mmCIF file of C-alpha atoms in Angstrom:
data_model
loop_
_atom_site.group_PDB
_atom_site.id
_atom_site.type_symbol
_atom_site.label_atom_id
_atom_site.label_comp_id
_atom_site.label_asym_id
_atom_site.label_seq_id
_atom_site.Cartn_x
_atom_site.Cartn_y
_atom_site.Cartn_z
ATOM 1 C CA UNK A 45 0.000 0.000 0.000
ATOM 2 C CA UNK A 46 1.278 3.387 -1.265
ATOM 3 C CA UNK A 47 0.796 6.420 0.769
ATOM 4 C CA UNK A 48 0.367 10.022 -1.620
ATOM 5 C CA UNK A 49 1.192 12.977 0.092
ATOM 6 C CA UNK A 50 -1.097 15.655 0.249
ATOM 7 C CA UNK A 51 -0.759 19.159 -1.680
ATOM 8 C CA UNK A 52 0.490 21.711 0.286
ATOM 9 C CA UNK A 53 -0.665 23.671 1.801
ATOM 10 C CA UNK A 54 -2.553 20.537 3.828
ATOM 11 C CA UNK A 55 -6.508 20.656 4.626
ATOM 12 C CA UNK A 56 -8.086 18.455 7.396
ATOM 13 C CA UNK A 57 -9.331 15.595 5.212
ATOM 14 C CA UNK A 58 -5.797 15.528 3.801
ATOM 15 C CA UNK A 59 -4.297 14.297 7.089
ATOM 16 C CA UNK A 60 -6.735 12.312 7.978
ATOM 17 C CA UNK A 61 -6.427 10.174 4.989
ATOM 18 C CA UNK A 62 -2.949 10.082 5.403
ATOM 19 C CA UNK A 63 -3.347 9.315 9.097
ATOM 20 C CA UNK A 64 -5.552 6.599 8.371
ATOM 21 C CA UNK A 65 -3.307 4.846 5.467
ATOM 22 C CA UNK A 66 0.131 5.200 8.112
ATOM 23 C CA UNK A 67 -1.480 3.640 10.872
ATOM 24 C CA UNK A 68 0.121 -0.059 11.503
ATOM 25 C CA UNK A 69 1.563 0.221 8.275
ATOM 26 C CA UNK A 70 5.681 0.669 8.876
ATOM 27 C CA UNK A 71 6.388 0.536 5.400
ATOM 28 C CA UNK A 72 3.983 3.692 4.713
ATOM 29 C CA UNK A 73 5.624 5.211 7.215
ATOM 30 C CA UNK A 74 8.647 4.621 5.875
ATOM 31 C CA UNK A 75 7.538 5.499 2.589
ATOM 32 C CA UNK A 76 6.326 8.974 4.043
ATOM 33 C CA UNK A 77 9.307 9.872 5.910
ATOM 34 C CA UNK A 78 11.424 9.869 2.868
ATOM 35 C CA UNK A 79 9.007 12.396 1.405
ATOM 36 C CA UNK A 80 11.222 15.406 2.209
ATOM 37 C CA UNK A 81 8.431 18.165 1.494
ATOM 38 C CA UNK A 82 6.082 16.763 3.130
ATOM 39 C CA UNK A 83 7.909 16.159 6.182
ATOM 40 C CA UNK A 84 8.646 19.998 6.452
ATOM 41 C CA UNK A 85 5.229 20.420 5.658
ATOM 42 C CA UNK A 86 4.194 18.213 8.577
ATOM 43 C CA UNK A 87 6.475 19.751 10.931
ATOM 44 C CA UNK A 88 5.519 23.107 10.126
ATOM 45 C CA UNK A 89 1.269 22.327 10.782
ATOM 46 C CA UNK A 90 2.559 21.140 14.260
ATOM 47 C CA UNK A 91 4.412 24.547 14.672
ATOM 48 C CA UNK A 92 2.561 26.934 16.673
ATOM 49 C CA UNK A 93 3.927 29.826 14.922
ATOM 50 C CA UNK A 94 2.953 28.693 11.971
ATOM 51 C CA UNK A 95 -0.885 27.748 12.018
ATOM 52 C CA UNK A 96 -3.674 29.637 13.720
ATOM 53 C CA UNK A 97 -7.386 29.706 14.387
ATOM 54 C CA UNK A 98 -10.331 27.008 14.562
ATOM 55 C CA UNK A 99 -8.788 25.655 11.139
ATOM 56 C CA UNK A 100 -5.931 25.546 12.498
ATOM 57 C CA UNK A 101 -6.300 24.115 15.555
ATOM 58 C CA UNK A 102 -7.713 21.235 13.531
ATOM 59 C CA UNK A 103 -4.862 20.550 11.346
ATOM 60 C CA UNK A 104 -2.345 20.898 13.982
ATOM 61 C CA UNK A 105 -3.867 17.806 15.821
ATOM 62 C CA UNK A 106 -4.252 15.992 13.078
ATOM 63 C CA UNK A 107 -0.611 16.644 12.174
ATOM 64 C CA UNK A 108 0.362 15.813 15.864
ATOM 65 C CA UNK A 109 -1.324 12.580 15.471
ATOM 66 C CA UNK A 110 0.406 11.957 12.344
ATOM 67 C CA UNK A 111 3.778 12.482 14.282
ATOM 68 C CA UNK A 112 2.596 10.513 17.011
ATOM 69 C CA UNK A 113 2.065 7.412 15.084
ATOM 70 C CA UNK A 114 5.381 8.105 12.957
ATOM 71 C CA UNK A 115 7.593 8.195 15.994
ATOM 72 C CA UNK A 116 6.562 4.367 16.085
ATOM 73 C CA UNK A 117 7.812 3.643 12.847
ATOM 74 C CA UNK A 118 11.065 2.795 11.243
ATOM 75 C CA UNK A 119 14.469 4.444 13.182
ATOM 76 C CA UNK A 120 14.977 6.222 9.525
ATOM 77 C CA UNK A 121 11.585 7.886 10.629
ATOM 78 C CA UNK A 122 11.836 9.018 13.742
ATOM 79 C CA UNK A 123 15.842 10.301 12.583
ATOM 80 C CA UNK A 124 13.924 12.162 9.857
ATOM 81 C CA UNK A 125 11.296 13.487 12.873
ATOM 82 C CA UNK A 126 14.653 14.713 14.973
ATOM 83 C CA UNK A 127 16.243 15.901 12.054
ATOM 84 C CA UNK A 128 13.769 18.491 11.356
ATOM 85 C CA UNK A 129 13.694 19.524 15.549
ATOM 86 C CA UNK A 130 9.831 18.073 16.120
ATOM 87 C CA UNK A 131 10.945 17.665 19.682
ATOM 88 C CA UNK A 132 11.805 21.306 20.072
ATOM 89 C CA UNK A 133 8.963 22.664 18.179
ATOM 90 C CA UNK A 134 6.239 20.019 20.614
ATOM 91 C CA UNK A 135 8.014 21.156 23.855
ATOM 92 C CA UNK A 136 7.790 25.099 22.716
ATOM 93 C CA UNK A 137 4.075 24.450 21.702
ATOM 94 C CA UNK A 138 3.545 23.017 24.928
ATOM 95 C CA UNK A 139 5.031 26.020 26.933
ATOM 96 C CA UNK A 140 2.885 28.220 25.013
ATOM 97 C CA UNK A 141 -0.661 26.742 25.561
ATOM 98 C CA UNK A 142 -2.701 28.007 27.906
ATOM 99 C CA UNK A 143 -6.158 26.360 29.925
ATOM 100 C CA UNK A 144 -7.942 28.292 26.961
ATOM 101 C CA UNK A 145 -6.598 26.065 24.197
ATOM 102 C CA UNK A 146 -8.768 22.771 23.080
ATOM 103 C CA UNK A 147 -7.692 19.801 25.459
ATOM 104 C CA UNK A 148 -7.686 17.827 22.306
ATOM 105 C CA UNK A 149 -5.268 20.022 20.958
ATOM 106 C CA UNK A 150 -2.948 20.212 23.857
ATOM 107 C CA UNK A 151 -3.578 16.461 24.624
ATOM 108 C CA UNK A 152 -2.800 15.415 20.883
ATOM 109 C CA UNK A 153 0.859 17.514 21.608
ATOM 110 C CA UNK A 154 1.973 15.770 24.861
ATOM 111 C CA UNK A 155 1.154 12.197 23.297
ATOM 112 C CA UNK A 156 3.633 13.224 20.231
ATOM 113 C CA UNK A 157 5.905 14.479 22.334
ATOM 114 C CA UNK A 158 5.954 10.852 24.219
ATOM 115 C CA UNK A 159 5.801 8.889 21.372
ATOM 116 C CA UNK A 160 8.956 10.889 19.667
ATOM 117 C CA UNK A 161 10.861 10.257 23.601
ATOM 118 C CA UNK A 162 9.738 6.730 24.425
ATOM 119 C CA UNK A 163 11.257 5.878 20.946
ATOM 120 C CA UNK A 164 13.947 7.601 20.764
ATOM 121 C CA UNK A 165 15.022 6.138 24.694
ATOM 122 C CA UNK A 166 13.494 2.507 22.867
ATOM 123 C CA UNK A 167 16.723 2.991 20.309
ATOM 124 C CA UNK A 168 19.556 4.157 22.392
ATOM 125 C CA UNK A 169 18.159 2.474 25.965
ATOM 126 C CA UNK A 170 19.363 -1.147 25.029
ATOM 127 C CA UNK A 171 22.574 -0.400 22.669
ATOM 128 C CA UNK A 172 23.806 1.743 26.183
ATOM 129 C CA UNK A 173 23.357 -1.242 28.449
ATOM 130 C CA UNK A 174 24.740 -3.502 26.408
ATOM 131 C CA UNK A 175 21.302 -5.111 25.659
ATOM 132 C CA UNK A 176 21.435 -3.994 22.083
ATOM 133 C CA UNK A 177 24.508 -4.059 19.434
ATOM 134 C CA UNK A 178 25.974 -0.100 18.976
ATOM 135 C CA UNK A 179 24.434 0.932 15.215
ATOM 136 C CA UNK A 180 27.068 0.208 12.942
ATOM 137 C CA UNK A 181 27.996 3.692 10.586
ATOM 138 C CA UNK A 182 29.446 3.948 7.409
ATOM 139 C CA UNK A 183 32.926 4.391 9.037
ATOM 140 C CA UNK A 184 32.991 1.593 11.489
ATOM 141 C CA UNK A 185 31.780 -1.003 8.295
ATOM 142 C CA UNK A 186 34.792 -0.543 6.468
ATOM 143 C CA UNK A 187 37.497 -1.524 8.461
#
């Protein structure tokens, strides 16, 4: 199954069809991740700088629950998701909301934020204890 990224600039039902073709499917997610546009794209719905009003409020939780179920994808995917500072950009959206914010919004935020943590601690947890083998890079294959 093929995943087609949406048109920028996104609309609501455009997520949610995406959402809804990525969800237990690692090799959409995969196949999403590598889309570099619409990664930034992505990204830039979850920034709070960048999206504003009812509308947007809309597409930013859709786009956080995009990231959310990303984060549990592929390591390529969640590099691509650090790689373009989602962390940063949740946490700051985070510091910013207020009580007068949608709880689905807010709440849609803090899961992406622990999805993009618990995997990233899922990765580099077991290779620091031993319990995993250290990823091999480039330079350490050819020796």
């Amino acid at each position: 199954m093929s995943v087609e990224a949406p048109p920028t600039p996104m609309s609501v039902q455009d997520l949610k069809r995406v959402k809804n073709s990525i969800i237990r499917n690692p090799v959409a997610k995969t196949a999403l991740s590598r889309d570099a546009a619409f990664m930034r794209s992505l990204v830039e719905c979850v920034d709070v700088a960048s999206v504003g009003g009812t509308v947007g409020n809309e597409i930013r939780v859709e786009a956080a629950h995009i990231v959310t179920s990303l984060s549990f994808g592929s390591e390529s995917t969640l590099e691509t998701l650090l790689r373009l500072q989602t962390p940063r950009i949740l946490v700051f959206a985070l510091s910013q909301f207020t009580l007068t914010d949608p709880l689905p919004l807010r709440s849609a935020y803090a899961r992406s934020l622990r999805a993009i943590v618990a995997s990233v601690a899922e990765i580099v947890g077991p290779s620091e204890y031993g319990l995993r083998p250290p990823r091999r890079t480039s330079s350490t294959t050819h020796r």
